[in-house]
Amino acid sequence: QDLSLPNGTPVDTSSPASSSSLLNRLQLDDDLDGETRDLFVTVDDPKKHVCTMETYITYRVTTKTTRAEFDLPEYSVRRRYQDFDWLRNKLEESQPTHLIPPLPEKFVVKGVVDRFSEEFVETRRKALDKFLKRITDHPVLSFNEHFNVFLTAKDLNAYKKQGMALLSKMGESVKYVTGGYKLRSRPLEFAAIGEYLDTFSLKLGTIDRIAQRIIKEQLEYLVELREYGPVYSTWGGLEVELSEPLEGMSACVGNCCTALEELSEDMTEDFLPVLREYILYSESMKNVLKKRDQVQAEYEAKLEAVALKKEDRPKVPTDIEKCQDRVECFNADLKADMERWQNNKRQDFRQLLMGMADKNIQYYEKVCGTA
Amino acid sequence: MEDCLAKKMEITVSEAEKRTGRNAVNMQETYTAYLIETRAVESQSEGQCAPVDSLWRRYSEFELLRNYLAVTYPHIVVPPLPEKRADFVWHKLSADNMDPDFVERRRIGLENFLLRVASHPVLCQDKIFYSFLTQEGGWKEMVNETGFQLKADSRLKALNATFRVKNPDKRFTELKHYSDELQSVISHLLRVRARVADRLYGVYKVHGNYGRVFSEWSAIEKEMGDGLQSAGHHMDVYAASIDDILEEEEHYADQLKEYLFYAEALRAVCRKHELMQYDLEMAAQDLTSKKQQCEELATGTVRTFSLKGMTSKLFGQETPEQREAKIKVLEEQIQEGEEQLKTKNLEGRDFVKSAWADIERFKEQKNHDLKEALISYAVMQISMCKKGIQVWTNAKECFSKM
């Protein structure tokens, strides 16, 4: 397995984990990203399974770790899409104050695509790999019990059927009521995040449409090129003196066709899915913001109710204290996650857009070569 | 080796101007006039430049000139005029004859036509051509006075000739076949090229939208903002670059078009040969039948059926005097016919010889010109790729700074 940081430097996996370092991580310290990586997860090796009732694909999920939470240093399990979906739901349930990364779309958007085609499976595999890596990178989510089981259990279905969430050591048993409390006004910083996400997903949507339009135009250009090249060949057959340059022209156009095909494929398989992922990410993040609003609303409502009673209280009731805690925890988690998200987003898009530029450069270099 | 006019005289079609006037049926019309400038080439004169002569001509006058040349020199592959109406147009180009881009390309095409004629060893010596370049007034009358229209063979007759020629020169048959194929393949090429240009235009222009959205997006970003904004600018540059690229390509299309029309001129020479051959065969046939008639009258045997023969059989023989008179007329006609046949034969052979010489000249010219056109088109493509690499490299750098 190739274990290295996102920027390509290989990682030393010999640093031991300890229970105290566990608590350190709870403090949402970003220094973790540097040298002390101790959990590596990869998704690869898609395989098709044909059963009487259905046909589906499984992916191999490989884990390498030195963490104490894991019994073994290495695991290799097979998981299918619905397993990932289950994991994500469990994470949303159990870590409602955190931003959970998105999964690739469940259903195929355009009914024309074959969900068993190599390209589709590969695109999905990359997205699932990204999904698990994002969780792995998260200082809180990566310690989630369900995540652990997902990575290690031989029979995940048995665990799913248990239906009981194992009590975690981290007090994830907080249940958040979504009872109709309405928030008067969102604090400035969260309102800003909300607005940012709105505009951000709007712009991404536009870019998605533009990219699709470009691919469409390129394919139509390709259709014409495919007719264009052979005409030069025909003409070459007619001429004696000119047959060489004419054949050459025909070959050049043919080469252009191949290069263009590759470019369009790359854009479809590598560029568009990442855009869509981030749009989904934004949507789920906006939902988390709304949940935060709910929690704050509940707290404010209860506080108001107490104030109205005008009773002389020695101290604030514990119920309200708990609410206050919840709000503060939520805010803290969310802010930290947003910062992390912004950073990752910047890196992801930097890579994505540089990749797009690269592919276009390669296309022109290929065409130039034979011209 | 005679000096052609092109070496002695600088010829340019330097300007085009919109004019309004009244046409033949006294209706107002708008047309474009082209300024032809000529100047004698002074050999090794210091500081002394010959004065420039100029006159205005419209497209229809060019057409008249070409028709005159085609009729007067049927054995020559006469250079073609640029197209009358815009054809093989892709969506951005206008099909309107008054469109400035069309007019500009036509101006270049007309200049090219004049230079081709002026460099042709035979055509450049023509007086009408010289007057076209130098004599403003009365040129039309001069052309019409040559009576060339009378010499023109009606097209219908030429069409028939294709069917009934028994012994055409094989080379001309092959050449006609070649010119048909050439016409077909170049038309096809031009049609597809126009569609390719259209699609390529679309691809480039859509990228311009990236410019706008990157700019809008950069407004909400802190660290990513600058990189996005400047990358967006490069996308705008990319989108704009296609206009110049495709304009240059139109020049290549025009070069192909010239040879598309040249194919027509080639076919015209072949048809002329077929026509001459047809006339020759008809004349020979006519002569043979007259000789036969004569023989029958002399010997009294009737081998060929004729109504006259039958009626004379039914209604009585003609007198020996009448028969003598007939034979005499026929003998005169036969003698005339034999002389005509001899002339026609000579003319036919001369035609074949001189036409073939010009065809060889044309072939060399064609191979040279088309090779150059293909090479310059390839160069255009490489330049387009290099521009593309440059723009995307710039954009990539901007992205890397995000």
PDB file of N, CA and C in Angstrom, chain B residues 328-395:
ATOM      1  N   LYS B 328     -22.833  16.328-109.769  1.00  0.00           N
ATOM      2  CA  LYS B 328     -21.932  17.462-109.772  1.00  0.00           C
ATOM      3  C   LYS B 328     -22.003  18.220-108.446  1.00  0.00           C
ATOM      4  N   VAL B 329     -23.260  18.461-107.995  1.00  0.00           N
ATOM      5  CA  VAL B 329     -23.442  19.184-106.729  1.00  0.00           C
ATOM      6  C   VAL B 329     -22.750  18.418-105.603  1.00  0.00           C
ATOM      7  N   LEU B 330     -23.033  17.105-105.612  1.00  0.00           N
ATOM      8  CA  LEU B 330     -22.451  16.269-104.562  1.00  0.00           C
ATOM      9  C   LEU B 330     -20.925  16.312-104.596  1.00  0.00           C
ATOM     10  N   GLU B 331     -20.366  16.206-105.804  1.00  0.00           N
ATOM     11  CA  GLU B 331     -18.902  16.229-105.904  1.00  0.00           C
ATOM     12  C   GLU B 331     -18.316  17.524-105.349  1.00  0.00           C
ATOM     13  N   GLU B 332     -19.027  18.632-105.607  1.00  0.00           N
ATOM     14  CA  GLU B 332     -18.564  19.912-105.043  1.00  0.00           C
ATOM     15  C   GLU B 332     -18.596  19.871-103.539  1.00  0.00           C
ATOM     16  N   GLN B 333     -19.751  19.370-103.060  1.00  0.00           N
ATOM     17  CA  GLN B 333     -19.894  19.299-101.598  1.00  0.00           C
ATOM     18  C   GLN B 333     -18.830  18.400-100.995  1.00  0.00           C
ATOM     19  N   ILE B 334     -18.560  17.272-101.693  1.00  0.00           N
ATOM     20  CA  ILE B 334     -17.556  16.349-101.178  1.00  0.00           C
ATOM     21  C   ILE B 334     -16.201  17.027-101.104  1.00  0.00           C
ATOM     22  N   GLN B 335     -15.861  17.771-102.133  1.00  0.00           N
ATOM     23  CA  GLN B 335     -14.565  18.453-102.111  1.00  0.00           C
ATOM     24  C   GLN B 335     -14.485  19.442-100.946  1.00  0.00           C
ATOM     25  N   GLU B 336     -15.587  20.236-100.809  1.00  0.00           N
ATOM     26  CA  GLU B 336     -15.640  21.174 -99.683  1.00  0.00           C
ATOM     27  C   GLU B 336     -15.454  20.430 -98.388  1.00  0.00           C
ATOM     28  N   GLY B 337     -16.246  19.350 -98.296  1.00  0.00           N
ATOM     29  CA  GLY B 337     -16.227  18.567 -97.070  1.00  0.00           C
ATOM     30  C   GLY B 337     -14.854  18.036 -96.756  1.00  0.00           C
ATOM     31  N   GLU B 338     -14.148  17.565 -97.773  1.00  0.00           N
ATOM     32  CA  GLU B 338     -12.809  17.028 -97.512  1.00  0.00           C
ATOM     33  C   GLU B 338     -11.860  18.103 -97.018  1.00  0.00           C
ATOM     34  N   GLU B 339     -12.002  19.296 -97.602  1.00  0.00           N
ATOM     35  CA  GLU B 339     -11.145  20.393 -97.123  1.00  0.00           C
ATOM     36  C   GLU B 339     -11.474  20.744 -95.685  1.00  0.00           C
ATOM     37  N   GLN B 340     -12.805  20.837 -95.440  1.00  0.00           N
ATOM     38  CA  GLN B 340     -13.232  21.152 -94.082  1.00  0.00           C
ATOM     39  C   GLN B 340     -12.711  20.114 -93.108  1.00  0.00           C
ATOM     40  N   LEU B 341     -12.811  18.851 -93.510  1.00  0.00           N
ATOM     41  CA  LEU B 341     -12.364  17.763 -92.635  1.00  0.00           C
ATOM     42  C   LEU B 341     -10.881  17.912 -92.326  1.00  0.00           C
ATOM     43  N   LYS B 342     -10.121  18.228 -93.387  1.00  0.00           N
ATOM     44  CA  LYS B 342      -8.690  18.405 -93.180  1.00  0.00           C
ATOM     45  C   LYS B 342      -8.430  19.502 -92.165  1.00  0.00           C
ATOM     46  N   THR B 343      -9.132  20.656 -92.371  1.00  0.00           N
ATOM     47  CA  THR B 343      -8.965  21.785 -91.449  1.00  0.00           C
ATOM     48  C   THR B 343      -9.327  21.380 -90.040  1.00  0.00           C
ATOM     49  N   LYS B 344     -10.502  20.744 -89.939  1.00  0.00           N
ATOM     50  CA  LYS B 344     -10.969  20.353 -88.611  1.00  0.00           C
ATOM     51  C   LYS B 344      -9.983  19.423 -87.939  1.00  0.00           C
ATOM     52  N   ASN B 345      -9.440  18.496 -88.697  1.00  0.00           N
ATOM     53  CA  ASN B 345      -8.446  17.576 -88.167  1.00  0.00           C
ATOM     54  C   ASN B 345      -7.246  18.326 -87.617  1.00  0.00           C
ATOM     55  N   LEU B 346      -6.736  19.254 -88.433  1.00  0.00           N
ATOM     56  CA  LEU B 346      -5.591  20.050 -88.013  1.00  0.00           C
ATOM     57  C   LEU B 346      -5.910  20.848 -86.763  1.00  0.00           C
ATOM     58  N   GLU B 347      -7.076  21.510 -86.802  1.00  0.00           N
ATOM     59  CA  GLU B 347      -7.485  22.306 -85.650  1.00  0.00           C
ATOM     60  C   GLU B 347      -7.544  21.427 -84.409  1.00  0.00           C
ATOM     61  N   GLY B 348      -8.165  20.251 -84.578  1.00  0.00           N
ATOM     62  CA  GLY B 348      -8.296  19.320 -83.469  1.00  0.00           C
ATOM     63  C   GLY B 348      -6.946  18.946 -82.892  1.00  0.00           C
ATOM     64  N   ARG B 349      -6.004  18.621 -83.789  1.00  0.00           N
ATOM     65  CA  ARG B 349      -4.672  18.210 -83.312  1.00  0.00           C
ATOM     66  C   ARG B 349      -3.953  19.371 -82.641  1.00  0.00           C
ATOM     67  N   ASP B 350      -4.084  20.553 -83.222  1.00  0.00           N
ATOM     68  CA  ASP B 350      -3.475  21.743 -82.614  1.00  0.00           C
ATOM     69  C   ASP B 350      -4.042  21.992 -81.239  1.00  0.00           C
ATOM     70  N   PHE B 351      -5.363  21.870 -81.188  1.00  0.00           N
ATOM     71  CA  PHE B 351      -6.027  22.089 -79.905  1.00  0.00           C
ATOM     72  C   PHE B 351      -5.476  21.137 -78.863  1.00  0.00           C
ATOM     73  N   VAL B 352      -5.455  19.860 -79.220  1.00  0.00           N
ATOM     74  CA  VAL B 352      -4.982  18.850 -78.262  1.00  0.00           C
ATOM     75  C   VAL B 352      -3.570  19.180 -77.792  1.00  0.00           C
ATOM     76  N   LYS B 353      -2.748  19.557 -78.761  1.00  0.00           N
ATOM     77  CA  LYS B 353      -1.352  19.844 -78.409  1.00  0.00           C
ATOM     78  C   LYS B 353      -1.244  21.029 -77.455  1.00  0.00           C
ATOM     79  N   SER B 354      -1.866  22.165 -77.842  1.00  0.00           N
ATOM     80  CA  SER B 354      -1.714  23.362 -77.002  1.00  0.00           C
ATOM     81  C   SER B 354      -2.460  23.232 -75.686  1.00  0.00           C
ATOM     82  N   ALA B 355      -3.633  22.568 -75.748  1.00  0.00           N
ATOM     83  CA  ALA B 355      -4.365  22.387 -74.495  1.00  0.00           C
ATOM     84  C   ALA B 355      -3.557  21.551 -73.528  1.00  0.00           C
ATOM     85  N   TRP B 356      -2.986  20.464 -74.046  1.00  0.00           N
ATOM     86  CA  TRP B 356      -2.245  19.599 -73.161  1.00  0.00           C
ATOM     87  C   TRP B 356      -1.032  20.299 -72.549  1.00  0.00           C
ATOM     88  N   ALA B 357      -0.403  21.173 -73.333  1.00  0.00           N
ATOM     89  CA  ALA B 357       0.725  21.942 -72.799  1.00  0.00           C
ATOM     90  C   ALA B 357       0.266  22.795 -71.627  1.00  0.00           C
ATOM     91  N   ASP B 358      -0.879  23.459 -71.806  1.00  0.00           N
ATOM     92  CA  ASP B 358      -1.358  24.317 -70.712  1.00  0.00           C
ATOM     93  C   ASP B 358      -1.789  23.493 -69.521  1.00  0.00           C
ATOM     94  N   ILE B 359      -2.325  22.300 -69.801  1.00  0.00           N
ATOM     95  CA  ILE B 359      -2.745  21.424 -68.706  1.00  0.00           C
ATOM     96  C   ILE B 359      -1.546  20.996 -67.877  1.00  0.00           C
ATOM     97  N   GLU B 360      -0.449  20.698 -68.559  1.00  0.00           N
ATOM     98  CA  GLU B 360       0.757  20.338 -67.808  1.00  0.00           C
ATOM     99  C   GLU B 360       1.204  21.492 -66.930  1.00  0.00           C
ATOM    100  N   ARG B 361       1.178  22.696 -67.509  1.00  0.00           N
ATOM    101  CA  ARG B 361       1.543  23.889 -66.745  1.00  0.00           C
ATOM    102  C   ARG B 361       0.624  24.023 -65.538  1.00  0.00           C
ATOM    103  N   PHE B 362      -0.665  23.812 -65.790  1.00  0.00           N
ATOM    104  CA  PHE B 362      -1.645  23.944 -64.704  1.00  0.00           C
ATOM    105  C   PHE B 362      -1.378  22.925 -63.601  1.00  0.00           C
ATOM    106  N   LYS B 363      -1.087  21.685 -64.009  1.00  0.00           N
ATOM    107  CA  LYS B 363      -0.850  20.626 -63.007  1.00  0.00           C
ATOM    108  C   LYS B 363       0.277  21.012 -62.066  1.00  0.00           C
ATOM    109  N   GLU B 364       1.360  21.510 -62.665  1.00  0.00           N
ATOM    110  CA  GLU B 364       2.494  21.912 -61.835  1.00  0.00           C
ATOM    111  C   GLU B 364       2.094  23.016 -60.872  1.00  0.00           C
ATOM    112  N   GLN B 365       1.379  24.006 -61.423  1.00  0.00           N
ATOM    113  CA  GLN B 365       0.922  25.125 -60.587  1.00  0.00           C
ATOM    114  C   GLN B 365       0.045  24.616 -59.458  1.00  0.00           C
ATOM    115  N   LYS B 366      -0.864  23.737 -59.775  1.00  0.00           N
ATOM    116  CA  LYS B 366      -1.804  23.205 -58.785  1.00  0.00           C
ATOM    117  C   LYS B 366      -1.053  22.477 -57.676  1.00  0.00           C
ATOM    118  N   ASN B 367      -0.141  21.572 -58.070  1.00  0.00           N
ATOM    119  CA  ASN B 367       0.588  20.814 -57.056  1.00  0.00           C
ATOM    120  C   ASN B 367       1.364  21.742 -56.134  1.00  0.00           C
ATOM    121  N   HIS B 368       2.008  22.734 -56.735  1.00  0.00           N
ATOM    122  CA  HIS B 368       2.788  23.673 -55.940  1.00  0.00           C
ATOM    123  C   HIS B 368       1.898  24.455 -54.974  1.00  0.00           C
ATOM    124  N   ASP B 369       0.823  25.020 -55.520  1.00  0.00           N
ATOM    125  CA  ASP B 369      -0.064  25.856 -54.703  1.00  0.00           C
ATOM    126  C   ASP B 369      -0.723  25.075 -53.573  1.00  0.00           C
ATOM    127  N   LEU B 370      -1.228  23.885 -53.904  1.00  0.00           N
ATOM    128  CA  LEU B 370      -1.947  23.128 -52.887  1.00  0.00           C
ATOM    129  C   LEU B 370      -1.003  22.630 -51.798  1.00  0.00           C
ATOM    130  N   LYS B 371       0.194  22.252 -52.212  1.00  0.00           N
ATOM    131  CA  LYS B 371       1.163  21.817 -51.200  1.00  0.00           C
ATOM    132  C   LYS B 371       1.418  22.957 -50.218  1.00  0.00           C
ATOM    133  N   GLU B 372       1.633  24.141 -50.772  1.00  0.00           N
ATOM    134  CA  GLU B 372       1.863  25.309 -49.920  1.00  0.00           C
ATOM    135  C   GLU B 372       0.677  25.578 -49.015  1.00  0.00           C
ATOM    136  N   ALA B 373      -0.521  25.469 -49.579  1.00  0.00           N
ATOM    137  CA  ALA B 373      -1.738  25.722 -48.795  1.00  0.00           C
ATOM    138  C   ALA B 373      -1.834  24.743 -47.635  1.00  0.00           C
ATOM    139  N   LEU B 374      -1.539  23.462 -47.916  1.00  0.00           N
ATOM    140  CA  LEU B 374      -1.634  22.451 -46.861  1.00  0.00           C
ATOM    141  C   LEU B 374      -0.600  22.704 -45.777  1.00  0.00           C
ATOM    142  N   ILE B 375       0.593  23.061 -46.206  1.00  0.00           N
ATOM    143  CA  ILE B 375       1.639  23.337 -45.229  1.00  0.00           C
ATOM    144  C   ILE B 375       1.254  24.524 -44.348  1.00  0.00           C
ATOM    145  N   SER B 376       0.761  25.592 -44.985  1.00  0.00           N
ATOM    146  CA  SER B 376       0.426  26.765 -44.167  1.00  0.00           C
ATOM    147  C   SER B 376      -0.754  26.470 -43.248  1.00  0.00           C
ATOM    148  N   TYR B 377      -1.662  25.594 -43.667  1.00  0.00           N
ATOM    149  CA  TYR B 377      -2.772  25.190 -42.804  1.00  0.00           C
ATOM    150  C   TYR B 377      -2.245  24.428 -41.608  1.00  0.00           C
ATOM    151  N   ALA B 378      -1.287  23.529 -41.861  1.00  0.00           N
ATOM    152  CA  ALA B 378      -0.684  22.779 -40.755  1.00  0.00           C
ATOM    153  C   ALA B 378      -0.002  23.740 -39.786  1.00  0.00           C
ATOM    154  N   VAL B 379       0.680  24.730 -40.340  1.00  0.00           N
ATOM    155  CA  VAL B 379       1.341  25.729 -39.493  1.00  0.00           C
ATOM    156  C   VAL B 379       0.322  26.466 -38.639  1.00  0.00           C
ATOM    157  N   MET B 380      -0.826  26.798 -39.254  1.00  0.00           N
ATOM    158  CA  MET B 380      -1.911  27.452 -38.501  1.00  0.00           C
ATOM    159  C   MET B 380      -2.350  26.593 -37.326  1.00  0.00           C
ATOM    160  N   GLN B 381      -2.468  25.286 -37.568  1.00  0.00           N
ATOM    161  CA  GLN B 381      -2.935  24.388 -36.514  1.00  0.00           C
ATOM    162  C   GLN B 381      -1.934  24.346 -35.369  1.00  0.00           C
ATOM    163  N   ILE B 382      -0.647  24.284 -35.744  1.00  0.00           N
ATOM    164  CA  ILE B 382       0.390  24.236 -34.709  1.00  0.00           C
ATOM    165  C   ILE B 382       0.352  25.513 -33.878  1.00  0.00           C
ATOM    166  N   SER B 383       0.200  26.636 -34.587  1.00  0.00           N
ATOM    167  CA  SER B 383       0.156  27.914 -33.876  1.00  0.00           C
ATOM    168  C   SER B 383      -1.030  27.965 -32.927  1.00  0.00           C
ATOM    169  N   MET B 384      -2.175  27.421 -33.367  1.00  0.00           N
ATOM    170  CA  MET B 384      -3.360  27.380 -32.520  1.00  0.00           C
ATOM    171  C   MET B 384      -3.087  26.540 -31.270  1.00  0.00           C
ATOM    172  N   CYS B 385      -2.403  25.401 -31.454  1.00  0.00           N
ATOM    173  CA  CYS B 385      -2.088  24.546 -30.311  1.00  0.00           C
ATOM    174  C   CYS B 385      -1.160  25.266 -29.345  1.00  0.00           C
ATOM    175  N   LYS B 386      -0.165  25.952 -29.893  1.00  0.00           N
ATOM    176  CA  LYS B 386       0.788  26.651 -29.033  1.00  0.00           C
ATOM    177  C   LYS B 386       0.081  27.718 -28.209  1.00  0.00           C
ATOM    178  N   LYS B 387      -0.850  28.429 -28.851  1.00  0.00           N
ATOM    179  CA  LYS B 387      -1.614  29.449 -28.114  1.00  0.00           C
ATOM    180  C   LYS B 387      -2.399  28.792 -26.984  1.00  0.00           C
ATOM    181  N   GLY B 388      -3.004  27.637 -27.314  1.00  0.00           N
ATOM    182  CA  GLY B 388      -3.788  26.914 -26.316  1.00  0.00           C
ATOM    183  C   GLY B 388      -2.934  26.517 -25.130  1.00  0.00           C
ATOM    184  N   ILE B 389      -1.754  25.988 -25.425  1.00  0.00           N
ATOM    185  CA  ILE B 389      -0.848  25.575 -24.347  1.00  0.00           C
ATOM    186  C   ILE B 389      -0.489  26.781 -23.486  1.00  0.00           C
ATOM    187  N   GLN B 390      -0.220  27.893 -24.145  1.00  0.00           N
ATOM    188  CA  GLN B 390       0.163  29.107 -23.411  1.00  0.00           C
ATOM    189  C   GLN B 390      -0.932  29.538 -22.447  1.00  0.00           C
ATOM    190  N   VAL B 391      -2.147  29.633 -22.954  1.00  0.00           N
ATOM    191  CA  VAL B 391      -3.271  30.098 -22.130  1.00  0.00           C
ATOM    192  C   VAL B 391      -3.506  29.177 -20.936  1.00  0.00           C
ATOM    193  N   TRP B 392      -3.527  27.877 -21.196  1.00  0.00           N
ATOM    194  CA  TRP B 392      -3.809  26.940 -20.108  1.00  0.00           C
ATOM    195  C   TRP B 392      -2.663  26.882 -19.112  1.00  0.00           C
ATOM    196  N   THR B 393      -1.429  27.086 -19.593  1.00  0.00           N
ATOM    197  CA  THR B 393      -0.297  27.133 -18.671  1.00  0.00           C
ATOM    198  C   THR B 393      -0.431  28.343 -17.759  1.00  0.00           C
ATOM    199  N   ASN B 394      -0.828  29.464 -18.346  1.00  0.00           N
ATOM    200  CA  ASN B 394      -1.054  30.668 -17.530  1.00  0.00           C
ATOM    201  C   ASN B 394      -2.148  30.432 -16.507  1.00  0.00           C
ATOM    202  N   ALA B 395      -3.254  29.807 -16.974  1.00  0.00           N
ATOM    203  CA  ALA B 395      -4.367  29.536 -16.062  1.00  0.00           C
ATOM    204  C   ALA B 395      -3.916  28.605 -14.943  1.00  0.00           C
TER     205      ALA B 395
END
